[in-house]
Each structure stands twice: as structure tokens, then as C-alpha cells.
């Protein structure tokens, strides 16, 4: 595959052929099926200060570093273990068999607390997979989570280029540690998700090619990509959003490079375009992640502006997505949707 050409060509015939090949490869591994994951946003507290992210530590301050007036501050929340289990109950009834617990790096969610939640979910719903997406932790911590029964872990690498990583993150964060986390997770037997934003500030053709090479070499079981969307109150709030078109093209390229990958049609794509998620499926994606978070906390998990379905209920988001997928001829099974080698 001529990746350089496919990344840059303006020939719609070549791009369509790429997407058709991506769908053919997906269907050969998984059939015409889209797997649902119930996303539960457990906390918007975060000790990190990623320059692009709307729930970064300094989202409580204005860009000059002073405290915001009370009305402008991001209200922080965390769900209780009971609230999380309630989301799972709702999700189970709606046919979800994977729950994704996602949150900022919140010290309240110690190993003990997270293990307790994972064990409770596994006890109540033994036929479900539990995915964690709680940022960087130490290897011992990952081991405890795995022993408690967590099946999968999502940790986007954000960029496979060390200098670009340093441009997107404060000095206290490290590219090497990020990559070490991904290797540890793999070693410990997690199905691992990596990924990156498309069109993040400082991204170039060269950094994208490194992302693709990383995916080809590491072969994460899951790869989450979506357009960068500026987030209010962040250093990048006035930057340009990433392109839907390039995101779709990259989805197709990733499917061709790694045919058995689980590839979500992300909410960021759905936010940028009313048919973004349908277009992602037509480019080779096969996962959707409707939101199961309580209605009153959704708007607070504001990692970027105008995030999709902040106003709706779990049942609404799930029904909407199911309908959309069936309308384009895809099955939406009640299934854990595990990785297939
Ligand atoms: N635009 C798009 N995606 C974002 N993320 C964080 N901030 C933004 C943004 N402004 C992505 C990051 C992170 C994931 C949870 O959301 O890639 O890993």
C-alpha cells in the first residue's frame, strides 16, 4: 500500500477504493457487525494538564493563570461506585455487553476503589467485558486491575513522535512513560487500545506516518482516532479542528494495515459531521460507544466543545445509534465483541 499517496491524493476514486478494501477486510474478520460499548464517564477530575483537553487540571483557571469567575469554572464531578453500577444495570438492559469506565487521572480512584468496582461488575454481569480508560498508572496498579477482572484498557498514545508529544503535553508528562504503559498493559494480558487525534496542533504528514508505523508494529487490539476539536479554556482553544475527510481516510488505512483491529466510529467524528459515524463505518470502522453516563454529568465531561449527545439519556443514545447502524445495513449484536486474531 502506498501510504504517502493515499494520505495526500485528491483522487476520489483512489479514496473510495481504499474504503471499499477496508470494509472487505473488516467483513472478512468480523462480518457486517458493529459492536456497541457502553461508555461511562466516571470522573472529570484530572491531575494532568494536556494542552488540548477541556478537563485538564488548569481548566479551572483562565489562560492567564488567574482563577476564573465562579460561573466560568468547570464543575468537577465523580460518580460513586453505586452510580457506576446503576449505569451498568441500565446498559445491560439495553443490550450492552461491554462497559468502558473512562475518566481523567483522578487520585480518588485508587486501585482499591477501581478493583472493587470491576469485581462488582464482573460478579453481577459475568458475561460482560470491562474496559478501563483511566490514563497512566504504574505496572503494579495495572496488574491489580487485571487481577480484579478488567479485560481491556484504552490509552491513546496521542502521537508516536516524541517531539510532537512534547508539544501537546506539559514537560512533566513523558512520551516514554506513555509507551511503557502500553507495553505493560499488553504484557499483563489486557486487550490494548491506542490511538490519536487527527489534525492536532503540530501534527504533520511525518508524525502521522509514525503513528501508522506504530500501529502496524504494535498491533493494538483497538485503535481510537477522531478529529481534534478545540476545547474552550485550553491553550489550543483557537486552533483549527481536524478534518473529517482525513480521519475517514486514516480509518481505512488503519483497517488495511491491521485487518483484525477493533476500530471505533468516535463521538468526535459524530460531533464534527451529522453522518460522521456512518461514514466511519463505510471506511472500515466496526465499534460505536454510546454514552451511558448519567444525564446530569454528561455536559461536564467536556474534553472538547459541542460534544455529542450531552443532552440525551442512555436509552436514547443507544436507540439512535442502533437505528443508524441498521439503516446502513450493519448488524448490532448483543455481544462482548472481543478481538479476533
Ligand atoms: N479534541 C479531540 N479529542 C480530544 N481528546 C482530548 N481532548 C480532545 C480534543 N480537544 C481525546 C484524547 C484523549 C481522549 C480521551 O480524547 O485523544 O486520549
mmCIF file of C-alpha atoms and ligand atoms in Angstrom:
data_model
loop_
_atom_site.group_PDB
_atom_site.id
_atom_site.type_symbol
_atom_site.label_atom_id
_atom_site.label_comp_id
_atom_site.label_asym_id
_atom_site.label_seq_id
_atom_site.Cartn_x
_atom_site.Cartn_y
_atom_site.Cartn_z
ATOM 1 C CA UNK A 1 0.000 0.000 0.000
ATOM 2 C CA UNK A 2 1.326 3.401 -0.990
ATOM 3 C CA UNK A 3 0.539 5.244 2.231
ATOM 4 C CA UNK A 4 2.057 8.542 1.119
ATOM 5 C CA UNK A 5 -0.154 8.596 -1.927
ATOM 6 C CA UNK A 6 -3.293 7.599 -0.037
ATOM 7 C CA UNK A 7 -2.714 10.236 2.632
ATOM 8 C CA UNK A 8 -2.335 13.052 0.154
ATOM 9 C CA UNK A 9 -4.224 12.180 -3.031
ATOM 10 C CA UNK A 10 -7.195 14.281 -4.066
ATOM 11 C CA UNK A 11 -8.422 11.496 -6.361
ATOM 12 C CA UNK A 12 -11.832 10.410 -5.014
ATOM 13 C CA UNK A 13 -11.650 7.122 -6.926
ATOM 14 C CA UNK A 14 -8.497 6.094 -5.075
ATOM 15 C CA UNK A 15 -10.030 7.033 -1.711
ATOM 16 C CA UNK A 16 -13.242 5.123 -2.458
ATOM 17 C CA UNK A 17 -11.254 2.053 -3.464
ATOM 18 C CA UNK A 18 -9.310 2.278 -0.212
ATOM 19 C CA UNK A 19 -12.517 2.421 1.847
ATOM 20 C CA UNK A 20 -14.045 -0.483 -0.084
ATOM 21 C CA UNK A 21 -10.960 -2.591 0.595
ATOM 22 C CA UNK A 22 -11.094 -1.626 4.279
ATOM 23 C CA UNK A 23 -14.735 -2.780 4.515
ATOM 24 C CA UNK A 24 -13.950 -6.019 2.690
ATOM 25 C CA UNK A 25 -11.160 -6.801 5.174
ATOM 26 C CA UNK A 26 -13.331 -5.903 8.179
ATOM 27 C CA UNK A 27 -16.202 -8.069 6.939
ATOM 28 C CA UNK A 28 -13.836 -10.999 6.344
ATOM 29 C CA UNK A 29 -12.750 -10.917 10.006
ATOM 30 C CA UNK A 30 -15.883 -9.753 11.881
ATOM 31 C CA UNK A 31 -18.748 -9.904 9.389
ATOM 32 C CA UNK A 32 -21.033 -6.936 8.794
ATOM 33 C CA UNK A 33 -21.301 -6.263 12.501
ATOM 34 C CA UNK A 34 -20.872 -3.185 14.652
ATOM 35 C CA UNK A 35 -20.066 -3.759 18.327
ATOM 36 C CA UNK A 36 -21.528 -1.493 20.983
ATOM 37 C CA UNK A 37 -19.639 -0.386 24.081
ATOM 38 C CA UNK A 38 -21.354 1.484 26.880
ATOM 39 C CA UNK A 39 -19.251 4.488 27.824
ATOM 40 C CA UNK A 40 -19.412 5.580 31.462
ATOM 41 C CA UNK A 41 -17.561 8.815 32.190
ATOM 42 C CA UNK A 42 -16.693 8.264 35.829
ATOM 43 C CA UNK A 43 -14.794 11.467 36.689
ATOM 44 C CA UNK A 44 -13.712 14.742 35.119
ATOM 45 C CA UNK A 45 -11.067 15.386 37.777
ATOM 46 C CA UNK A 46 -7.603 15.173 36.230
ATOM 47 C CA UNK A 47 -4.116 15.725 37.601
ATOM 48 C CA UNK A 48 -2.747 16.163 34.076
ATOM 49 C CA UNK A 49 -2.602 19.304 32.038
ATOM 50 C CA UNK A 50 -2.656 18.148 28.387
ATOM 51 C CA UNK A 51 -2.779 21.299 26.273
ATOM 52 C CA UNK A 52 -5.694 20.125 24.103
ATOM 53 C CA UNK A 53 -8.029 18.721 26.723
ATOM 54 C CA UNK A 54 -11.072 20.506 28.154
ATOM 55 C CA UNK A 55 -10.875 18.703 31.521
ATOM 56 C CA UNK A 56 -7.156 19.450 32.042
ATOM 57 C CA UNK A 57 -6.090 20.491 35.544
ATOM 58 C CA UNK A 58 -5.987 24.181 34.637
ATOM 59 C CA UNK A 59 -9.441 24.160 33.079
ATOM 60 C CA UNK A 60 -10.319 25.695 36.441
ATOM 61 C CA UNK A 61 -8.251 28.767 35.551
ATOM 62 C CA UNK A 62 -8.252 31.251 32.755
ATOM 63 C CA UNK A 63 -5.355 31.238 30.239
ATOM 64 C CA UNK A 64 -3.508 33.968 32.176
ATOM 65 C CA UNK A 65 -3.407 31.668 35.179
ATOM 66 C CA UNK A 66 -5.801 33.555 37.437
ATOM 67 C CA UNK A 67 -8.839 31.805 38.840
ATOM 68 C CA UNK A 68 -11.915 32.032 36.696
ATOM 69 C CA UNK A 69 -15.003 33.750 37.999
ATOM 70 C CA UNK A 70 -17.112 31.068 39.710
ATOM 71 C CA UNK A 71 -19.623 30.886 36.851
ATOM 72 C CA UNK A 72 -16.938 30.014 34.310
ATOM 73 C CA UNK A 73 -15.183 27.329 36.269
ATOM 74 C CA UNK A 74 -15.525 23.795 35.114
ATOM 75 C CA UNK A 75 -17.556 21.975 37.724
ATOM 76 C CA UNK A 76 -15.761 18.810 38.695
ATOM 77 C CA UNK A 77 -17.655 15.623 39.454
ATOM 78 C CA UNK A 78 -17.044 11.993 40.107
ATOM 79 C CA UNK A 79 -19.541 9.147 40.050
ATOM 80 C CA UNK A 80 -19.910 6.953 43.102
ATOM 81 C CA UNK A 81 -19.370 3.209 42.704
ATOM 82 C CA UNK A 82 -23.128 2.813 43.116
ATOM 83 C CA UNK A 83 -23.833 5.305 40.315
ATOM 84 C CA UNK A 84 -21.410 3.421 38.072
ATOM 85 C CA UNK A 85 -23.161 0.130 38.820
ATOM 86 C CA UNK A 86 -26.509 1.781 38.090
ATOM 87 C CA UNK A 87 -25.192 2.820 34.657
ATOM 88 C CA UNK A 88 -24.185 -0.798 34.025
ATOM 89 C CA UNK A 89 -27.638 -2.034 35.016
ATOM 90 C CA UNK A 90 -29.249 0.379 32.548
ATOM 91 C CA UNK A 91 -26.716 -0.569 29.891
ATOM 92 C CA UNK A 92 -27.181 -4.304 30.382
ATOM 93 C CA UNK A 93 -30.927 -3.963 29.860
ATOM 94 C CA UNK A 94 -30.204 -2.068 26.632
ATOM 95 C CA UNK A 95 -28.074 -4.948 25.343
ATOM 96 C CA UNK A 96 -24.591 -3.710 26.171
ATOM 97 C CA UNK A 97 -22.052 -6.430 26.982
ATOM 98 C CA UNK A 98 -19.016 -4.162 27.309
ATOM 99 C CA UNK A 99 -18.718 -1.321 29.788
ATOM 100 C CA UNK A 100 -15.996 1.275 29.353
ATOM 101 C CA UNK A 101 -15.093 3.149 32.527
ATOM 102 C CA UNK A 102 -13.367 6.313 31.375
ATOM 103 C CA UNK A 103 -12.120 9.254 33.381
ATOM 104 C CA UNK A 104 -9.406 11.783 33.999
ATOM 105 C CA UNK A 105 -6.445 10.807 36.156
ATOM 106 C CA UNK A 106 -8.308 11.190 39.439
ATOM 107 C CA UNK A 107 -6.442 10.108 42.608
ATOM 108 C CA UNK A 108 -9.788 9.335 44.270
ATOM 109 C CA UNK A 109 -9.999 6.237 42.054
ATOM 110 C CA UNK A 110 -7.299 4.273 43.868
ATOM 111 C CA UNK A 111 -6.518 0.699 42.887
ATOM 112 C CA UNK A 112 -8.665 -0.482 45.762
ATOM 113 C CA UNK A 113 -11.676 1.544 44.632
ATOM 114 C CA UNK A 114 -11.376 0.616 40.950
ATOM 115 C CA UNK A 115 -10.772 -3.061 41.736
ATOM 116 C CA UNK A 116 -13.883 -3.074 43.917
ATOM 117 C CA UNK A 117 -15.960 -1.636 41.072
ATOM 118 C CA UNK A 118 -14.524 -4.030 38.477
ATOM 119 C CA UNK A 119 -15.154 -7.020 40.754
ATOM 120 C CA UNK A 120 -18.724 -5.928 41.397
ATOM 121 C CA UNK A 121 -19.445 -5.526 37.669
ATOM 122 C CA UNK A 122 -17.917 -8.912 36.905
ATOM 123 C CA UNK A 123 -19.907 -10.540 39.703
ATOM 124 C CA UNK A 124 -23.220 -9.039 38.572
ATOM 125 C CA UNK A 125 -22.594 -9.339 34.834
ATOM 126 C CA UNK A 126 -20.230 -12.270 34.259
ATOM 127 C CA UNK A 127 -20.999 -12.241 30.542
ATOM 128 C CA UNK A 128 -19.701 -8.685 30.120
ATOM 129 C CA UNK A 129 -16.279 -7.292 29.321
ATOM 130 C CA UNK A 130 -14.893 -4.415 31.372
ATOM 131 C CA UNK A 131 -12.714 -1.848 29.660
ATOM 132 C CA UNK A 132 -10.820 0.762 31.665
ATOM 133 C CA UNK A 133 -9.643 4.108 30.321
ATOM 134 C CA UNK A 134 -8.168 5.884 33.316
ATOM 135 C CA UNK A 135 -4.891 7.186 31.991
ATOM 136 C CA UNK A 136 -1.366 6.306 33.013
ATOM 137 C CA UNK A 137 -0.770 4.167 36.091
ATOM 138 C CA UNK A 138 2.133 2.036 37.298
ATOM 139 C CA UNK A 139 2.642 -1.558 36.220
ATOM 140 C CA UNK A 140 1.662 -2.877 39.670
ATOM 141 C CA UNK A 141 -1.543 -0.897 39.504
ATOM 142 C CA UNK A 142 -2.338 -2.282 36.060
ATOM 143 C CA UNK A 143 -1.633 -5.785 37.417
ATOM 144 C CA UNK A 144 -4.144 -5.329 40.242
ATOM 145 C CA UNK A 145 -6.802 -4.067 37.825
ATOM 146 C CA UNK A 146 -6.184 -7.020 35.562
ATOM 147 C CA UNK A 147 -6.367 -9.457 38.503
ATOM 148 C CA UNK A 148 -9.664 -7.864 39.527
ATOM 149 C CA UNK A 149 -11.018 -8.914 36.127
ATOM 150 C CA UNK A 150 -10.590 -5.933 33.801
ATOM 151 C CA UNK A 151 -10.332 -7.229 30.228
ATOM 152 C CA UNK A 152 -9.250 -4.224 28.195
ATOM 153 C CA UNK A 153 -7.524 -0.868 28.630
ATOM 154 C CA UNK A 154 -7.701 2.178 26.380
ATOM 155 C CA UNK A 155 -4.782 4.591 26.494
ATOM 156 C CA UNK A 156 -4.298 6.617 23.345
ATOM 157 C CA UNK A 157 -0.626 7.128 22.575
ATOM 158 C CA UNK A 158 -1.700 10.581 21.185
ATOM 159 C CA UNK A 159 1.284 10.736 18.790
ATOM 160 C CA UNK A 160 4.152 8.354 18.042
ATOM 161 C CA UNK A 161 6.583 11.251 17.580
ATOM 162 C CA UNK A 162 8.394 12.246 20.795
ATOM 163 C CA UNK A 163 8.827 15.917 19.826
ATOM 164 C CA UNK A 164 5.165 16.203 18.836
ATOM 165 C CA UNK A 165 4.203 14.531 22.121
ATOM 166 C CA UNK A 166 6.206 17.196 23.978
ATOM 167 C CA UNK A 167 4.371 19.904 22.006
ATOM 168 C CA UNK A 168 0.962 18.560 23.073
ATOM 169 C CA UNK A 169 1.795 17.923 26.726
ATOM 170 C CA UNK A 170 3.429 19.740 29.643
ATOM 171 C CA UNK A 171 7.038 18.912 30.485
ATOM 172 C CA UNK A 172 6.052 16.693 33.420
ATOM 173 C CA UNK A 173 4.484 14.151 31.048
ATOM 174 C CA UNK A 174 6.657 11.713 29.165
ATOM 175 C CA UNK A 175 6.320 10.005 25.825
ATOM 176 C CA UNK A 176 8.487 7.126 27.056
ATOM 177 C CA UNK A 177 6.255 6.520 30.056
ATOM 178 C CA UNK A 178 3.173 6.544 27.841
ATOM 179 C CA UNK A 179 4.666 3.898 25.581
ATOM 180 C CA UNK A 180 5.877 1.893 28.598
ATOM 181 C CA UNK A 181 2.297 1.818 29.906
ATOM 182 C CA UNK A 182 1.088 0.359 26.617
ATOM 183 C CA UNK A 183 3.762 -2.350 26.693
ATOM 184 C CA UNK A 184 2.967 -3.168 30.352
ATOM 185 C CA UNK A 185 -0.738 -3.443 29.588
ATOM 186 C CA UNK A 186 -0.017 -5.807 26.720
ATOM 187 C CA UNK A 187 2.334 -7.905 28.906
ATOM 188 C CA UNK A 188 -0.315 -8.214 31.596
ATOM 189 C CA UNK A 189 -2.800 -9.681 29.140
ATOM 190 C CA UNK A 190 -5.089 -6.722 28.521
ATOM 191 C CA UNK A 191 -6.584 -6.153 25.094
ATOM 192 C CA UNK A 192 -4.980 -2.777 24.493
ATOM 193 C CA UNK A 193 -6.352 0.324 22.789
ATOM 194 C CA UNK A 194 -4.097 3.056 21.439
ATOM 195 C CA UNK A 195 -4.932 5.993 19.186
ATOM 196 C CA UNK A 196 -4.529 9.636 18.377
ATOM 197 C CA UNK A 197 -6.309 12.814 17.335
ATOM 198 C CA UNK A 198 -6.337 13.769 13.664
ATOM 199 C CA UNK A 199 -5.281 17.346 12.998
ATOM 200 C CA UNK A 200 -3.912 18.062 16.466
ATOM 201 C CA UNK A 201 -1.711 21.173 16.574
ATOM 202 C CA UNK A 202 1.809 20.343 15.393
ATOM 203 C CA UNK A 203 0.744 17.178 13.568
ATOM 204 C CA UNK A 204 2.352 16.651 10.156
ATOM 205 C CA UNK A 205 2.480 14.023 7.455
ATOM 206 C CA UNK A 206 5.698 12.800 9.080
ATOM 207 C CA UNK A 207 4.133 12.383 12.545
ATOM 208 C CA UNK A 208 1.082 10.651 11.040
ATOM 209 C CA UNK A 209 3.319 8.197 9.244
ATOM 210 C CA UNK A 210 4.954 7.405 12.585
ATOM 211 C CA UNK A 211 1.504 6.783 14.081
ATOM 212 C CA UNK A 212 0.719 4.360 11.279
ATOM 213 C CA UNK A 213 4.046 2.577 11.622
ATOM 214 C CA UNK A 214 3.476 2.270 15.384
ATOM 215 C CA UNK A 215 0.043 0.727 14.786
ATOM 216 C CA UNK A 216 1.460 -1.680 12.233
ATOM 217 C CA UNK A 217 4.243 -2.781 14.599
ATOM 218 C CA UNK A 218 2.462 -2.844 17.972
ATOM 219 C CA UNK A 219 -0.876 -4.009 16.555
ATOM 220 C CA UNK A 220 -3.110 -2.667 19.332
ATOM 221 C CA UNK A 221 -6.325 -4.677 19.613
ATOM 222 C CA UNK A 222 -8.195 -1.346 19.404
ATOM 223 C CA UNK A 223 -7.354 2.000 17.796
ATOM 224 C CA UNK A 224 -9.358 5.114 18.613
ATOM 225 C CA UNK A 225 -8.964 8.071 16.298
ATOM 226 C CA UNK A 226 -11.059 11.187 15.911
ATOM 227 C CA UNK A 227 -10.586 14.738 14.718
ATOM 228 C CA UNK A 228 -9.034 17.218 17.122
ATOM 229 C CA UNK A 229 -11.748 19.665 18.248
ATOM 230 C CA UNK A 230 -10.688 22.825 20.073
ATOM 231 C CA UNK A 231 -11.791 22.926 23.710
ATOM 232 C CA UNK A 232 -12.727 26.181 25.454
ATOM 233 C CA UNK A 233 -10.379 27.271 28.208
ATOM 234 C CA UNK A 234 -7.363 25.371 26.861
ATOM 235 C CA UNK A 235 -4.171 26.730 25.276
ATOM 236 C CA UNK A 236 -5.385 25.288 21.954
ATOM 237 C CA UNK A 237 -8.880 26.796 22.121
ATOM 238 C CA UNK A 238 -8.308 28.926 18.997
ATOM 239 C CA UNK A 239 -6.630 26.232 16.886
ATOM 240 C CA UNK A 240 -8.302 24.715 13.840
ATOM 241 C CA UNK A 241 -10.258 21.492 14.137
ATOM 242 C CA UNK A 242 -9.012 18.365 12.382
ATOM 243 C CA UNK A 243 -10.523 17.186 9.111
ATOM 244 C CA UNK A 244 -13.328 14.631 8.931
ATOM 245 C CA UNK A 245 -12.162 13.605 5.477
ATOM 246 C CA UNK A 246 -8.607 12.846 6.645
ATOM 247 C CA UNK A 247 -9.941 10.985 9.689
ATOM 248 C CA UNK A 248 -12.022 8.707 7.439
ATOM 249 C CA UNK A 249 -9.082 8.086 5.174
ATOM 250 C CA UNK A 250 -6.914 7.194 8.170
ATOM 251 C CA UNK A 251 -9.558 4.793 9.498
ATOM 252 C CA UNK A 252 -9.465 2.958 6.178
ATOM 253 C CA UNK A 253 -5.658 2.893 6.093
ATOM 254 C CA UNK A 254 -5.523 1.542 9.658
ATOM 255 C CA UNK A 255 -8.011 -1.224 8.754
ATOM 256 C CA UNK A 256 -5.892 -2.221 5.761
ATOM 257 C CA UNK A 257 -2.640 -2.200 7.778
ATOM 258 C CA UNK A 258 -4.223 -4.176 10.648
ATOM 259 C CA UNK A 259 -7.353 -6.011 9.399
ATOM 260 C CA UNK A 260 -8.435 -7.506 12.745
ATOM 261 C CA UNK A 261 -8.308 -4.231 14.693
ATOM 262 C CA UNK A 262 -11.398 -3.052 16.593
ATOM 263 C CA UNK A 263 -11.979 0.420 15.239
ATOM 264 C CA UNK A 264 -14.497 2.812 16.787
ATOM 265 C CA UNK A 265 -16.516 5.401 14.923
ATOM 266 C CA UNK A 266 -15.772 8.019 17.571
ATOM 267 C CA UNK A 267 -18.039 10.663 19.069
ATOM 268 C CA UNK A 268 -15.588 13.338 17.912
ATOM 269 C CA UNK A 269 -16.386 12.317 14.308
ATOM 270 C CA UNK A 270 -20.094 12.360 15.082
ATOM 271 C CA UNK A 271 -19.684 15.805 16.601
ATOM 272 C CA UNK A 272 -17.931 17.205 13.516
ATOM 273 C CA UNK A 273 -20.383 15.788 10.975
ATOM 274 C CA UNK A 274 -24.027 14.666 11.343
ATOM 275 C CA UNK A 275 -23.229 11.438 9.480
ATOM 276 C CA UNK A 276 -19.663 11.135 10.735
ATOM 277 C CA UNK A 277 -20.181 7.785 12.417
ATOM 278 C CA UNK A 278 -21.969 6.270 9.418
ATOM 279 C CA UNK A 279 -19.128 7.467 7.219
ATOM 280 C CA UNK A 280 -16.635 5.896 9.625
ATOM 281 C CA UNK A 281 -18.382 2.517 9.277
ATOM 282 C CA UNK A 282 -18.207 2.923 5.497
ATOM 283 C CA UNK A 283 -14.454 3.491 5.911
ATOM 284 C CA UNK A 284 -13.940 0.238 7.853
ATOM 285 C CA UNK A 285 -14.821 1.063 11.481
ATOM 286 C CA UNK A 286 -16.796 -1.538 13.495
ATOM 287 C CA UNK A 287 -17.345 -0.197 17.014
ATOM 288 C CA UNK A 288 -19.608 2.504 18.456
ATOM 289 C CA UNK A 289 -19.565 3.772 22.012
ATOM 290 C CA UNK A 290 -22.888 5.318 23.049
ATOM 291 C CA UNK A 291 -22.851 7.215 26.309
ATOM 292 C CA UNK A 292 -24.286 5.563 29.433
ATOM 293 C CA UNK A 293 -23.255 8.339 31.817
ATOM 294 C CA UNK A 294 -25.962 9.942 33.965
ATOM 295 C CA UNK A 295 -27.671 12.747 32.095
ATOM 296 C CA UNK A 296 -26.690 15.435 34.602
ATOM 297 C CA UNK A 297 -22.921 14.828 34.395
ATOM 298 C CA UNK A 298 -22.545 14.431 30.623
ATOM 299 C CA UNK A 299 -22.047 18.088 29.800
ATOM 300 C CA UNK A 300 -19.272 18.253 32.399
ATOM 301 C CA UNK A 301 -17.145 15.638 30.648
ATOM 302 C CA UNK A 302 -16.291 18.375 28.188
ATOM 303 C CA UNK A 303 -12.987 17.201 26.706
ATOM 304 C CA UNK A 304 -13.868 19.272 23.598
ATOM 305 C CA UNK A 305 -16.585 21.737 22.508
ATOM 306 C CA UNK A 306 -20.138 20.706 21.475
ATOM 307 C CA UNK A 307 -19.620 17.051 22.373
ATOM 308 C CA UNK A 308 -22.330 14.781 21.023
ATOM 309 C CA UNK A 309 -25.468 13.761 22.974
ATOM 310 C CA UNK A 310 -24.683 15.780 26.075
ATOM 311 C CA UNK A 311 -28.425 16.322 26.486
ATOM 312 C CA UNK A 312 -29.761 12.816 25.921
ATOM 313 C CA UNK A 313 -30.355 9.737 28.014
ATOM 314 C CA UNK A 314 -28.604 6.381 27.776
ATOM 315 C CA UNK A 315 -31.598 4.696 26.172
ATOM 316 C CA UNK A 316 -31.920 7.494 23.614
ATOM 317 C CA UNK A 317 -28.234 7.408 22.594
ATOM 318 C CA UNK A 318 -28.284 3.633 22.323
ATOM 319 C CA UNK A 319 -31.506 3.515 20.301
ATOM 320 C CA UNK A 320 -30.294 6.282 17.999
ATOM 321 C CA UNK A 321 -27.025 4.538 17.279
ATOM 322 C CA UNK A 322 -28.655 1.130 16.751
ATOM 323 C CA UNK A 323 -31.064 2.629 14.248
ATOM 324 C CA UNK A 324 -28.313 4.438 12.396
ATOM 325 C CA UNK A 325 -26.223 1.290 12.101
ATOM 326 C CA UNK A 326 -29.131 -0.878 10.947
ATOM 327 C CA UNK A 327 -30.077 1.775 8.382
ATOM 328 C CA UNK A 328 -26.678 1.280 6.708
ATOM 329 C CA UNK A 329 -27.039 -2.492 6.699
ATOM 330 C CA UNK A 330 -24.962 -3.415 9.733
ATOM 331 C CA UNK A 331 -25.927 -5.885 12.477
ATOM 332 C CA UNK A 332 -25.617 -4.698 16.060
ATOM 333 C CA UNK A 333 -25.261 -7.876 18.123
ATOM 334 C CA UNK A 334 -25.670 -8.210 21.884
ATOM 335 C CA UNK A 335 -22.115 -9.421 22.209
ATOM 336 C CA UNK A 336 -18.881 -8.581 24.067
ATOM 337 C CA UNK A 337 -17.251 -8.051 20.689
ATOM 338 C CA UNK A 338 -13.844 -9.410 21.607
ATOM 339 C CA UNK A 339 -10.796 -9.049 19.429
ATOM 340 C CA UNK A 340 -10.296 -11.851 16.922
ATOM 341 C CA UNK A 341 -6.866 -12.873 15.858
HETATM 342 N N1 LIG B 1 -10.383 17.010 20.617
HETATM 343 C C1 LIG B 1 -10.489 15.729 20.265
HETATM 344 N N2 LIG B 1 -10.119 14.709 21.061
HETATM 345 C C2 LIG B 1 -9.664 15.011 22.288
HETATM 346 N N3 LIG B 1 -9.208 14.246 23.274
HETATM 347 C C3 LIG B 1 -8.863 15.029 24.314
HETATM 348 N N4 LIG B 1 -9.070 16.310 24.013
HETATM 349 C C4 LIG B 1 -9.554 16.335 22.737
HETATM 350 C C5 LIG B 1 -9.936 17.360 21.850
HETATM 351 N N5 LIG B 1 -9.843 18.653 22.201
HETATM 352 C C6 LIG B 1 -9.045 12.803 23.137
HETATM 353 C C7 LIG B 1 -7.627 12.388 23.505
HETATM 354 C C8 LIG B 1 -7.840 11.506 24.715
HETATM 355 C C9 LIG B 1 -9.265 11.028 24.534
HETATM 356 C C10 LIG B 1 -9.927 10.582 25.789
HETATM 357 O O1 LIG B 1 -9.924 12.136 23.992
HETATM 358 O O2 LIG B 1 -7.034 11.662 22.438
HETATM 359 O O3 LIG B 1 -6.948 10.410 24.773
#
